[in-house]
Each structure stands twice: as C-alpha cells, then as structure tokens.
C-alpha cells in the first residue's frame, strides 16, 4: 500500500491540518516527523474545531495509530495538557492510539527561558521564534546533551543527563544574566510526569516497519513549511529542524524507500509569520484583503501573518528540494472577487533575472519580484467539489501555477471543511 508524506511548501500555515485530516481517514498510521509545539494545526471535523500543536492530526480519527517520531522535540507538560484538552472534546487517547518514539528529545522549562532571553536581547536581530524552547532543545540534541523519553525510565541515567545539560546551560545563563537552574527541581518535575509519558513510549522505527510490511498505509505529517527548513529555508529566519520531505525518513526511522508519494501543501497566495525575507509581500489594500478574507492569524501565537501574491519561483524551488509528487492547492476561495491576480515568476537582482531565490541573505533582500498578471474571477469558488464548480478563470489560474512550479495539482481545497475538496490524484493510490 502507498505511504504518503505531507509537507508545507511555503512558510507554513498552508492548510496542512485539513489535508492531513482528509487523508488520515484513509490511513492506518499517522506519524509526526519534525518540529515541536510551535506549529499548530486547526481541524474542523463535524462542526467541532480541534487545535493541535504536539499531537498528530490523526488523533481525532478513531481506530488510527498516531505517532510522535524521534525527529520531533517534545514538551511533555504541554503534551499532557493537550491530551487533557482533546479528551475533554470527546476524543479517546490511549497507548493503543498514541505512540512516542523512545529516542524523542524533550523540551524542558529552561529551553523556553533561554529561547525568550535570546529573543529579548535588543542587541541581537530577532529571528521571530515562538519562545517555546524548540531551538534550544534541538541544539541540545545535536550537542549530545538532550534528555530523551527513554531516559525517564531510569533514575541514575536521568540525573546524569540533567547534569550534562546543566553544565552547558548554566554557563549560557550566566552570560545572559539569568539565575542558575535548580537541578533538584528539574529532576523532580521530570520524575513527576515520567510514568505518564512512558506509557506511550515505544520503538517507533520497529513498529512502523512492521506496520508497513503488514500492508498498512502510513501518513507522514510535517509541520511548518519548507521555506523554514534549517538548510533550505530563508536562513537564519527559519525553524531549527529539517522540514523537507526527506526528514520523514530520519524523523521516524523508516527508510526513504518506504515513501511512495510526497504531497506538497500550497496556499493559492503567500503568507509568512515573523521576521525574514518575503519578496511578494504586499503592504497595500490587496494585502489587507488577503489577510482579512483568509483569516491570517497564527494558530499558535495569534500573530498577524504577512500576506502577498503567489510566488511560483519559491514553490518550484521547494517542490524540487522535497521531491513533491503533486500539490494540494488550498484557500483558492480567498482569491474570489479580485479583478487582477499576480504570480511571481522570478526575481531581478541588481539588474539580472533570477529563476530561484539566492542563498545569501543580502542578495535575498535585494531581490524584487517579476510578476505575471492574470484576470481574476467574480464568481465564488467556496465549497467547490469538482472542476465543473470552478469558474473558467480559476481553472486557468490553477493550470498556470502547475506550469510555473513544474508540478501537477493533486488536490484543490475550497474551504476549511474537509469535504470541500477537489480530488485530482489520489496520493494513496498504488
């Protein structure tokens, strides 16, 4: 059976939650493979709204196994609080329906403190993090001083891991003017939640391998977007993990040969939260209209998103780095009523035409978009479920996007409701 990876192919907020939920009904296992609770998914199922941050989107679907992979950094206190909230909405979560990789690194309270202290420094350019400790937790993972889920099972190992982390963090805190970390308090906090977390712990790589061999369908769920990838994003205004599709393999322990289809989620225009370059950003009435009609506020932070025209040059780039098989085009209905639409087809840099966004930050800042204009449409696309329901100009817009990004459209989403979807290619088909 086919296994599908879902990735955002812009700066996040592309509408992955709805698409993952739509696909998860047909999957047997849904696995998160990177990121932390800085990313948010909003799902609307049967009129009920679920806001998820750490939990995979599949938890709202009964009879599915939801997996948090080792590529994720996990705040255990936030997870338990989120589980409690979802249970209050009538969703059952048990060790039979939720699994956490034993080698998943934990986000501890001092990670968030360090994150916020750095962002609060007036002498350092802000990255625009959510201040939830994701970056510092990934630093500890790479620095080989992380506390992982499996460490909670043994008191001596846990103390050794905490001591190793504090040697590093207390030195950093001294330089930032923060008080030393209370070692005993950290250990006590971890011991208090150890049993609750450990009940979900398992060798995820082994379970996924067995499930795949049994013919079950696995859906790999990414967070954020490829333009926030630590290697291929608009560095340094990026997240602290790899977001592109290849991370699905390393972030869960399943080989890349297990991936059959990569679905890139693409908004019909472009948005970004926080700092960093944004070539097609609009500061006029059109940008305001996109934000208002698209309800562009972050699920996690509530921050207003920056809005701009569709950037085909960037999406072509991210489709290439993630090996995207087909895209799901979302929020098409937000463009209803525009007289004219613009698509960025490339950039000009110091008088030279570019067909990709350069890596150097100073060059990115000097890139100006080259636009192609298309007539808009006045009819409504909201709720469309077939090509016949779409205006001719909307179809032309979609076809032109396909040409420019060199990737076919597999799905079109026309509202937050999961049924309002036009299926072109089934990602799960063999």
Short mmCIF file of C-alpha atoms in Angstrom, two decimals:
data_model
loop_
_atom_site.label_atom_id
_atom_site.label_comp_id
_atom_site.label_asym_id
_atom_site.label_seq_id
_atom_site.Cartn_x
_atom_site.Cartn_y
_atom_site.Cartn_z
CA UNK A 1 0.00 0.00 0.00
CA UNK A 2 1.14 3.56 -0.69
CA UNK A 3 2.75 5.66 2.07
CA UNK A 4 2.38 9.44 1.82
CA UNK A 5 4.45 12.35 3.16
CA UNK A 6 2.70 15.70 3.61
CA UNK A 7 4.89 18.81 3.70
CA UNK A 8 4.22 22.52 3.57
CA UNK A 9 5.94 24.09 0.57
CA UNK A 10 5.82 27.75 1.62
CA UNK A 11 6.46 29.36 5.03
CA UNK A 12 3.92 27.20 6.86
CA UNK A 13 0.23 27.90 7.52
CA UNK A 14 -0.69 26.40 4.15
CA UNK A 15 -3.67 24.44 5.48
CA UNK A 16 -1.93 21.14 6.19
CA UNK A 17 -4.29 20.32 9.04
CA UNK A 18 -7.35 19.90 6.86
CA UNK A 19 -5.47 17.95 4.17
CA UNK A 20 -3.82 15.63 6.71
CA UNK A 21 -7.21 15.06 8.33
CA UNK A 22 -8.74 14.34 4.91
CA UNK A 23 -6.00 11.80 4.18
CA UNK A 24 -5.87 10.35 7.69
CA UNK A 25 -9.33 8.83 7.30
CA UNK A 26 -7.78 6.53 4.71
CA UNK A 27 -4.51 5.89 6.54
CA UNK A 28 -3.83 3.38 9.29
CA UNK A 29 -0.92 5.23 10.92
CA UNK A 30 -0.27 8.99 11.12
CA UNK A 31 3.27 9.97 12.12
CA UNK A 32 4.69 13.40 13.03
CA UNK A 33 8.34 13.56 11.95
CA UNK A 34 9.73 17.00 12.94
CA UNK A 35 9.11 20.26 14.76
CA UNK A 36 7.64 20.96 18.14
CA UNK A 37 4.56 22.58 19.62
CA UNK A 38 5.49 25.85 17.92
CA UNK A 39 3.48 24.66 14.91
CA UNK A 40 -0.30 24.46 15.02
CA UNK A 41 -2.98 22.64 13.05
CA UNK A 42 -6.64 23.62 13.12
CA UNK A 43 -9.05 20.83 12.18
CA UNK A 44 -12.79 21.16 11.62
CA UNK A 45 -14.49 17.78 11.92
CA UNK A 46 -18.26 17.50 12.03
CA UNK A 47 -18.55 21.11 13.16
CA UNK A 48 -16.09 20.55 16.03
CA UNK A 49 -12.89 22.62 15.97
CA UNK A 50 -9.68 21.00 17.20
CA UNK A 51 -6.46 22.96 17.67
CA UNK A 52 -3.44 20.66 17.77
CA UNK A 53 0.19 21.54 18.40
CA UNK A 54 2.11 18.48 19.58
CA UNK A 55 -0.37 15.73 18.75
CA UNK A 56 -0.55 14.28 15.22
CA UNK A 57 -3.70 15.21 13.33
CA UNK A 58 -4.81 11.57 13.27
CA UNK A 59 -5.77 11.57 16.96
CA UNK A 60 -9.22 12.91 16.14
CA UNK A 61 -9.88 9.86 13.96
CA UNK A 62 -10.89 6.72 15.83
CA UNK A 63 -9.09 3.47 15.15
CA UNK A 64 -5.85 5.08 13.95
CA UNK A 65 -2.37 4.90 15.44
CA UNK A 66 -0.84 8.34 15.93
CA UNK A 67 2.93 8.54 16.25
CA UNK A 68 5.32 11.22 17.51
CA UNK A 69 8.64 10.44 15.86
CA UNK A 70 12.19 10.98 17.02
CA UNK A 71 12.56 13.99 14.70
CA UNK A 72 10.17 15.91 16.95
CA UNK A 73 11.25 17.76 20.09
CA UNK A 74 8.58 17.23 22.73
CA UNK A 75 7.45 19.36 25.64
CA UNK A 76 5.98 16.63 27.89
CA UNK A 77 3.97 19.04 30.05
CA UNK A 78 2.42 20.67 27.02
CA UNK A 79 1.64 17.25 25.54
CA UNK A 80 -0.18 16.08 28.66
CA UNK A 81 -2.15 19.32 28.78
CA UNK A 82 -3.07 18.96 25.11
CA UNK A 83 -4.15 15.35 25.65
CA UNK A 84 -6.36 16.50 28.52
CA UNK A 85 -7.94 19.20 26.34
CA UNK A 86 -8.61 16.85 23.42
CA UNK A 87 -10.10 14.27 25.77
CA UNK A 88 -12.44 16.97 27.06
CA UNK A 89 -13.71 17.28 23.48
CA UNK A 90 -14.62 13.60 23.49
CA UNK A 91 -11.52 12.14 21.80
CA UNK A 92 -10.12 8.97 23.36
CA UNK A 93 -6.32 8.88 23.63
CA UNK A 94 -4.63 5.74 24.96
CA UNK A 95 -1.29 3.92 24.49
CA UNK A 96 -3.10 1.94 21.79
CA UNK A 97 -3.83 5.10 19.79
CA UNK A 98 -0.76 7.26 20.59
CA UNK A 99 2.90 6.28 20.46
CA UNK A 100 6.04 8.32 21.20
CA UNK A 101 9.46 7.28 19.92
CA UNK A 102 11.75 6.34 22.80
CA UNK A 103 14.54 8.45 21.33
CA UNK A 104 12.48 11.64 21.15
CA UNK A 105 14.29 14.60 22.80
CA UNK A 106 12.40 16.54 25.46
CA UNK A 107 11.87 20.29 25.72
CA UNK A 108 12.48 21.35 29.31
CA UNK A 109 11.44 24.60 31.04
CA UNK A 110 14.94 26.08 30.79
CA UNK A 111 14.84 25.69 27.00
CA UNK A 112 11.93 28.11 26.80
CA UNK A 113 13.64 30.51 29.21
CA UNK A 114 16.75 30.53 27.04
CA UNK A 115 14.73 30.99 23.86
CA UNK A 116 12.87 34.01 25.26
CA UNK A 117 16.00 35.54 26.77
CA UNK A 118 17.78 35.45 23.43
CA UNK A 119 14.84 36.93 21.55
CA UNK A 120 14.57 39.67 24.17
CA UNK A 121 18.09 40.91 23.64
CA UNK A 122 17.97 44.31 21.99
CA UNK A 123 21.49 43.96 20.59
CA UNK A 124 20.72 40.82 18.56
CA UNK A 125 18.48 40.68 15.49
CA UNK A 126 15.32 38.74 16.31
CA UNK A 127 14.63 35.51 14.49
CA UNK A 128 10.91 35.61 15.31
CA UNK A 129 10.68 32.37 17.30
CA UNK A 130 7.62 31.46 19.35
CA UNK A 131 9.78 31.37 22.50
CA UNK A 132 8.74 27.80 23.31
CA UNK A 133 12.21 26.31 23.52
CA UNK A 134 12.23 24.39 20.26
CA UNK A 135 15.55 25.79 19.00
CA UNK A 136 17.49 25.25 22.25
CA UNK A 137 16.09 21.70 22.50
CA UNK A 138 17.37 20.88 19.01
CA UNK A 139 20.73 22.42 19.96
CA UNK A 140 20.95 20.04 22.91
CA UNK A 141 20.08 17.10 20.67
CA UNK A 142 22.93 17.92 18.28
CA UNK A 143 25.22 18.73 21.22
CA UNK A 144 24.52 15.26 22.68
CA UNK A 145 23.20 16.60 25.96
CA UNK A 146 19.44 16.09 25.42
CA UNK A 147 17.15 14.27 27.83
CA UNK A 148 15.17 11.76 25.77
CA UNK A 149 11.95 9.89 26.52
CA UNK A 150 13.79 6.63 27.31
CA UNK A 151 15.91 8.42 29.95
CA UNK A 152 12.80 8.91 32.09
CA UNK A 153 12.76 5.18 32.89
CA UNK A 154 15.99 5.13 34.91
CA UNK A 155 16.72 7.49 37.80
CA UNK A 156 20.52 7.29 37.56
CA UNK A 157 20.53 7.89 33.80
CA UNK A 158 18.12 10.80 34.18
CA UNK A 159 20.33 12.51 36.75
CA UNK A 160 23.40 12.03 34.56
CA UNK A 161 21.62 13.53 31.55
CA UNK A 162 20.38 16.51 33.55
CA UNK A 163 23.86 17.17 34.95
CA UNK A 164 25.36 17.12 31.47
CA UNK A 165 22.75 19.59 30.21
CA UNK A 166 23.16 21.95 33.16
CA UNK A 167 26.92 22.29 32.69
CA UNK A 168 26.16 23.84 29.31
CA UNK A 169 23.01 25.80 30.19
CA UNK A 170 24.21 27.37 33.42
CA UNK A 171 27.22 28.80 31.60
CA UNK A 172 24.89 30.29 28.97
CA UNK A 173 22.54 31.65 31.60
CA UNK A 174 25.37 33.37 33.44
CA UNK A 175 26.24 35.25 30.26
CA UNK A 176 22.59 36.28 29.83
CA UNK A 177 22.19 37.37 33.45
CA UNK A 178 19.83 34.52 34.36
CA UNK A 179 19.84 32.60 37.63
CA UNK A 180 21.34 29.07 37.66
CA UNK A 181 18.92 26.20 37.06
CA UNK A 182 17.60 24.39 40.12
CA UNK A 183 18.85 20.86 39.46
CA UNK A 184 16.65 19.12 42.01
CA UNK A 185 13.55 20.92 40.80
CA UNK A 186 14.17 19.83 37.20
CA UNK A 187 14.68 16.20 38.23
CA UNK A 188 11.58 16.29 40.42
CA UNK A 189 9.48 17.75 37.59
CA UNK A 190 10.63 15.02 35.21
CA UNK A 191 10.03 12.23 37.69
CA UNK A 192 6.54 13.54 38.32
CA UNK A 193 5.48 13.08 34.69
CA UNK A 194 7.73 10.14 33.80
CA UNK A 195 5.16 7.37 34.13
CA UNK A 196 2.51 9.31 32.20
CA UNK A 197 4.88 9.84 29.27
CA UNK A 198 6.49 6.39 29.36
CA UNK A 199 3.16 4.63 28.87
CA UNK A 200 3.21 5.93 25.30
CA UNK A 201 6.92 5.15 24.63
CA UNK A 202 7.84 2.55 22.01
CA UNK A 203 10.47 1.69 19.36
CA UNK A 204 8.68 3.60 16.63
CA UNK A 205 11.11 2.56 13.87
CA UNK A 206 10.28 -1.09 14.58
CA UNK A 207 6.53 -0.58 14.80
CA UNK A 208 6.40 1.39 11.55
CA UNK A 209 8.48 -1.25 9.76
CA UNK A 210 6.12 -3.98 10.95
CA UNK A 211 3.02 -1.99 10.04
CA UNK A 212 4.38 -1.30 6.57
CA UNK A 213 5.17 -4.97 5.98
CA UNK A 214 1.65 -5.81 7.06
CA UNK A 215 0.35 -3.63 4.22
CA UNK A 216 -0.90 -0.73 6.32
CA UNK A 217 -0.94 2.81 4.97
CA UNK A 218 1.30 5.33 6.73
CA UNK A 219 0.80 9.08 6.52
CA UNK A 220 3.84 11.15 7.50
CA UNK A 221 2.84 14.58 8.76
CA UNK A 222 5.21 17.54 8.63
CA UNK A 223 4.88 20.82 10.49
CA UNK A 224 5.65 24.35 9.29
CA UNK A 225 6.90 24.80 5.71
CA UNK A 226 9.90 24.04 3.54
CA UNK A 227 10.96 27.70 3.40
CA UNK A 228 11.58 27.41 7.14
CA UNK A 229 13.87 24.40 6.70
CA UNK A 230 17.14 24.78 8.62
CA UNK A 231 19.16 24.02 5.45
CA UNK A 232 16.98 25.14 2.55
CA UNK A 233 14.89 27.88 4.14
CA UNK A 234 15.48 31.64 4.37
CA UNK A 235 18.25 31.26 6.95
CA UNK A 236 18.58 32.42 9.71
CA UNK A 237 14.85 33.21 9.82
CA UNK A 238 13.97 29.53 9.89
CA UNK A 239 12.98 26.79 12.30
CA UNK A 240 15.56 24.52 13.95
CA UNK A 241 14.78 21.31 12.09
CA UNK A 242 14.65 19.92 8.58
CA UNK A 243 11.13 20.41 7.24
CA UNK A 244 11.51 18.97 3.75
CA UNK A 245 10.18 15.51 2.87
CA UNK A 246 13.45 13.65 3.38
CA UNK A 247 13.09 14.27 7.11
CA UNK A 248 10.11 11.89 7.17
CA UNK A 249 12.59 9.01 6.94
CA UNK A 250 15.16 10.18 9.50
CA UNK A 251 12.48 11.62 11.79
CA UNK A 252 10.70 8.29 12.23
CA UNK A 253 13.33 5.64 11.48
CA UNK A 254 11.75 4.28 8.34
CA UNK A 255 13.85 4.08 5.17
CA UNK A 256 13.33 6.55 2.28
CA UNK A 257 12.29 3.65 0.07
CA UNK A 258 9.08 3.42 2.10
CA UNK A 259 7.88 6.79 0.78
CA UNK A 260 5.63 6.44 -2.25
CA UNK A 261 4.10 9.92 -2.67
CA UNK A 262 5.07 13.41 -1.45
CA UNK A 263 2.15 15.82 -1.25
CA UNK A 264 3.15 19.48 -1.04
CA UNK A 265 0.59 21.82 0.51
CA UNK A 266 0.48 25.17 -1.27
CA UNK A 267 -1.68 28.17 -0.45
CA UNK A 268 -3.12 29.99 -3.51
CA UNK A 269 -1.27 33.10 -2.32
CA UNK A 270 1.65 33.52 0.08
CA UNK A 271 1.88 34.26 3.81
CA UNK A 272 4.60 34.42 6.40
CA UNK A 273 4.68 34.87 10.19
CA UNK A 274 7.59 36.60 11.87
CA UNK A 275 10.81 38.03 10.53
CA UNK A 276 12.68 37.32 7.31
CA UNK A 277 12.59 37.99 3.56
CA UNK A 278 9.31 37.90 1.65
CA UNK A 279 9.71 39.05 -1.97
CA UNK A 280 5.99 39.24 -2.86
CA UNK A 281 4.77 40.80 0.41
CA UNK A 282 2.01 43.36 -0.05
CA UNK A 283 1.59 46.47 2.08
CA UNK A 284 -1.49 47.75 0.26
CA UNK A 285 -5.23 47.10 0.16
CA UNK A 286 -4.73 43.81 -1.67
CA UNK A 287 -2.51 42.52 1.13
CA UNK A 288 -5.02 43.66 3.73
CA UNK A 289 -7.83 41.97 1.81
CA UNK A 290 -5.94 38.66 1.59
CA UNK A 291 -5.29 38.73 5.34
CA UNK A 292 -8.89 39.53 6.26
CA UNK A 293 -10.51 37.07 3.87
CA UNK A 294 -8.01 34.32 4.71
CA UNK A 295 -8.25 34.90 8.50
CA UNK A 296 -4.47 35.05 8.54
CA UNK A 297 -3.57 34.80 12.20
CA UNK A 298 -1.20 32.18 13.61
CA UNK A 299 -2.79 29.14 15.29
CA UNK A 300 -0.05 29.04 17.93
CA UNK A 301 0.82 32.69 18.51
CA UNK A 302 -2.16 34.63 17.19
CA UNK A 303 0.31 36.84 15.32
CA UNK A 304 -0.95 38.52 12.16
CA UNK A 305 0.52 36.91 9.07
CA UNK A 306 2.22 38.90 6.34
CA UNK A 307 0.43 38.39 3.01
CA UNK A 308 1.48 38.56 -0.64
CA UNK A 309 0.93 37.22 -4.13
CA UNK A 310 1.66 33.63 -5.09
CA UNK A 311 5.39 33.06 -5.55
CA UNK A 312 5.78 30.33 -8.18
CA UNK A 313 9.55 30.72 -8.14
CA UNK A 314 9.77 29.77 -4.46
CA UNK A 315 7.28 26.92 -4.72
CA UNK A 316 9.13 25.48 -7.72
CA UNK A 317 12.23 25.52 -5.54
CA UNK A 318 10.59 23.77 -2.57
CA UNK A 319 8.89 21.19 -4.81
CA UNK A 320 12.35 20.29 -6.05
CA UNK A 321 14.03 20.03 -2.62
CA UNK A 322 11.19 17.88 -1.26
CA UNK A 323 10.69 15.78 -4.38
CA UNK A 324 7.00 16.71 -4.43
CA UNK A 325 4.83 14.32 -6.46
CA UNK A 326 1.79 16.60 -6.50
CA UNK A 327 0.45 19.64 -4.68
CA UNK A 328 -2.70 20.34 -2.72
CA UNK A 329 -3.73 23.91 -3.53
CA UNK A 330 -5.57 25.48 -0.58
CA UNK A 331 -7.57 28.65 0.11
CA UNK A 332 -8.46 29.22 -3.52
CA UNK A 333 -11.70 30.86 -2.38
CA UNK A 334 -9.77 33.71 -0.73
CA UNK A 335 -8.96 34.99 -4.24
CA UNK A 336 -12.65 35.27 -5.23
CA UNK A 337 -13.53 38.77 -6.37
CA UNK A 338 -10.09 40.09 -7.29
CA UNK A 339 -10.10 41.90 -10.63
CA UNK A 340 -6.46 41.04 -11.31
CA UNK A 341 -4.14 38.43 -9.80
CA UNK A 342 -0.37 38.44 -9.89
CA UNK A 343 2.04 35.49 -9.87
CA UNK A 344 5.74 35.89 -9.21
CA UNK A 345 7.67 34.05 -11.95
CA UNK A 346 11.20 35.07 -10.95
CA UNK A 347 13.30 37.88 -9.49
CA UNK A 348 15.57 40.67 -10.54
CA UNK A 349 18.80 41.01 -8.60
CA UNK A 350 20.96 44.01 -9.44
CA UNK A 351 19.53 44.01 -12.96
CA UNK A 352 19.97 40.25 -13.51
CA UNK A 353 16.98 37.90 -13.90
CA UNK A 354 16.96 35.00 -11.39
CA UNK A 355 14.80 31.86 -11.56
CA UNK A 356 15.42 30.94 -7.91
CA UNK A 357 15.87 32.74 -4.59
CA UNK A 358 19.60 33.04 -3.86
CA UNK A 359 21.03 31.71 -0.61
CA UNK A 360 22.88 34.82 0.62
CA UNK A 361 20.72 36.98 2.90
CA UNK A 362 21.93 40.27 1.42
CA UNK A 363 21.02 39.06 -2.07
CA UNK A 364 17.61 37.88 -0.91
CA UNK A 365 16.94 41.33 0.50
CA UNK A 366 17.72 42.94 -2.88
CA UNK A 367 15.55 40.59 -4.95
CA UNK A 368 12.49 42.20 -6.48
CA UNK A 369 9.68 40.03 -7.87
CA UNK A 370 8.92 39.75 -11.57
CA UNK A 371 5.15 39.42 -11.96
CA UNK A 372 2.82 37.91 -14.50
CA UNK A 373 -0.74 39.23 -14.33
CA UNK A 374 -3.88 37.21 -14.86
CA UNK A 375 -7.54 38.22 -14.79
CA UNK A 376 -9.37 37.18 -11.64
CA UNK A 377 -12.91 35.89 -11.29
CA UNK A 378 -16.02 37.31 -9.66
CA UNK A 379 -17.84 34.01 -9.05
CA UNK A 380 -17.49 32.12 -5.76
CA UNK A 381 -15.27 29.06 -5.53
CA UNK A 382 -16.13 28.46 -1.87
CA UNK A 383 -17.27 24.88 -1.31
CA UNK A 384 -16.49 23.69 -4.85
CA UNK A 385 -16.06 19.92 -5.05
CA UNK A 386 -15.46 19.40 -8.78
CA UNK A 387 -13.83 21.20 -11.70
CA UNK A 388 -17.31 21.95 -13.03
CA UNK A 389 -17.96 24.07 -9.94
CA UNK A 390 -14.98 26.35 -10.65
CA UNK A 391 -15.02 29.50 -12.81
CA UNK A 392 -13.01 29.22 -16.02
CA UNK A 393 -10.50 31.85 -14.84
CA UNK A 394 -9.92 29.96 -11.60
CA UNK A 395 -9.07 26.83 -13.58
CA UNK A 396 -6.71 28.86 -15.78
CA UNK A 397 -5.02 30.21 -12.63
CA UNK A 398 -4.52 26.67 -11.31
CA UNK A 399 -3.18 25.40 -14.64
CA UNK A 400 -0.74 28.30 -14.86
CA UNK A 401 0.54 27.53 -11.37
CA UNK A 402 1.13 23.92 -12.42
CA UNK A 403 3.18 25.08 -15.39
CA UNK A 404 5.27 27.53 -13.40
CA UNK A 405 6.08 25.25 -10.45
CA UNK A 406 6.62 22.24 -12.76
CA UNK A 407 4.44 20.03 -10.57
CA UNK A 408 0.85 18.79 -11.03
CA UNK A 409 -2.07 19.67 -8.79
CA UNK A 410 -3.33 16.60 -6.95
CA UNK A 411 -6.00 18.28 -4.81
CA UNK A 412 -7.75 21.65 -4.52
CA UNK A 413 -9.23 22.85 -1.23
CA UNK A 414 -12.01 25.41 -1.37
CA UNK A 415 -12.95 25.85 2.30
CA UNK A 416 -11.87 24.70 5.78
CA UNK A 417 -14.45 21.89 5.62
CA UNK A 418 -12.78 18.60 4.71
CA UNK A 419 -15.47 17.63 2.17
CA UNK A 420 -14.91 20.81 0.15
CA UNK A 421 -12.04 19.27 -1.78
CA UNK A 422 -11.50 18.53 -5.46
CA UNK A 423 -9.51 15.31 -5.83
CA UNK A 424 -7.41 15.07 -8.99
CA UNK A 425 -4.90 12.38 -7.99
CA UNK A 426 -5.28 10.06 -5.03
CA UNK A 427 -1.95 10.13 -3.12
CA UNK A 428 -2.75 6.72 -1.61
CA UNK A 429 -3.37 5.01 -4.93
CA UNK A 430 -0.88 2.27 -5.77
#
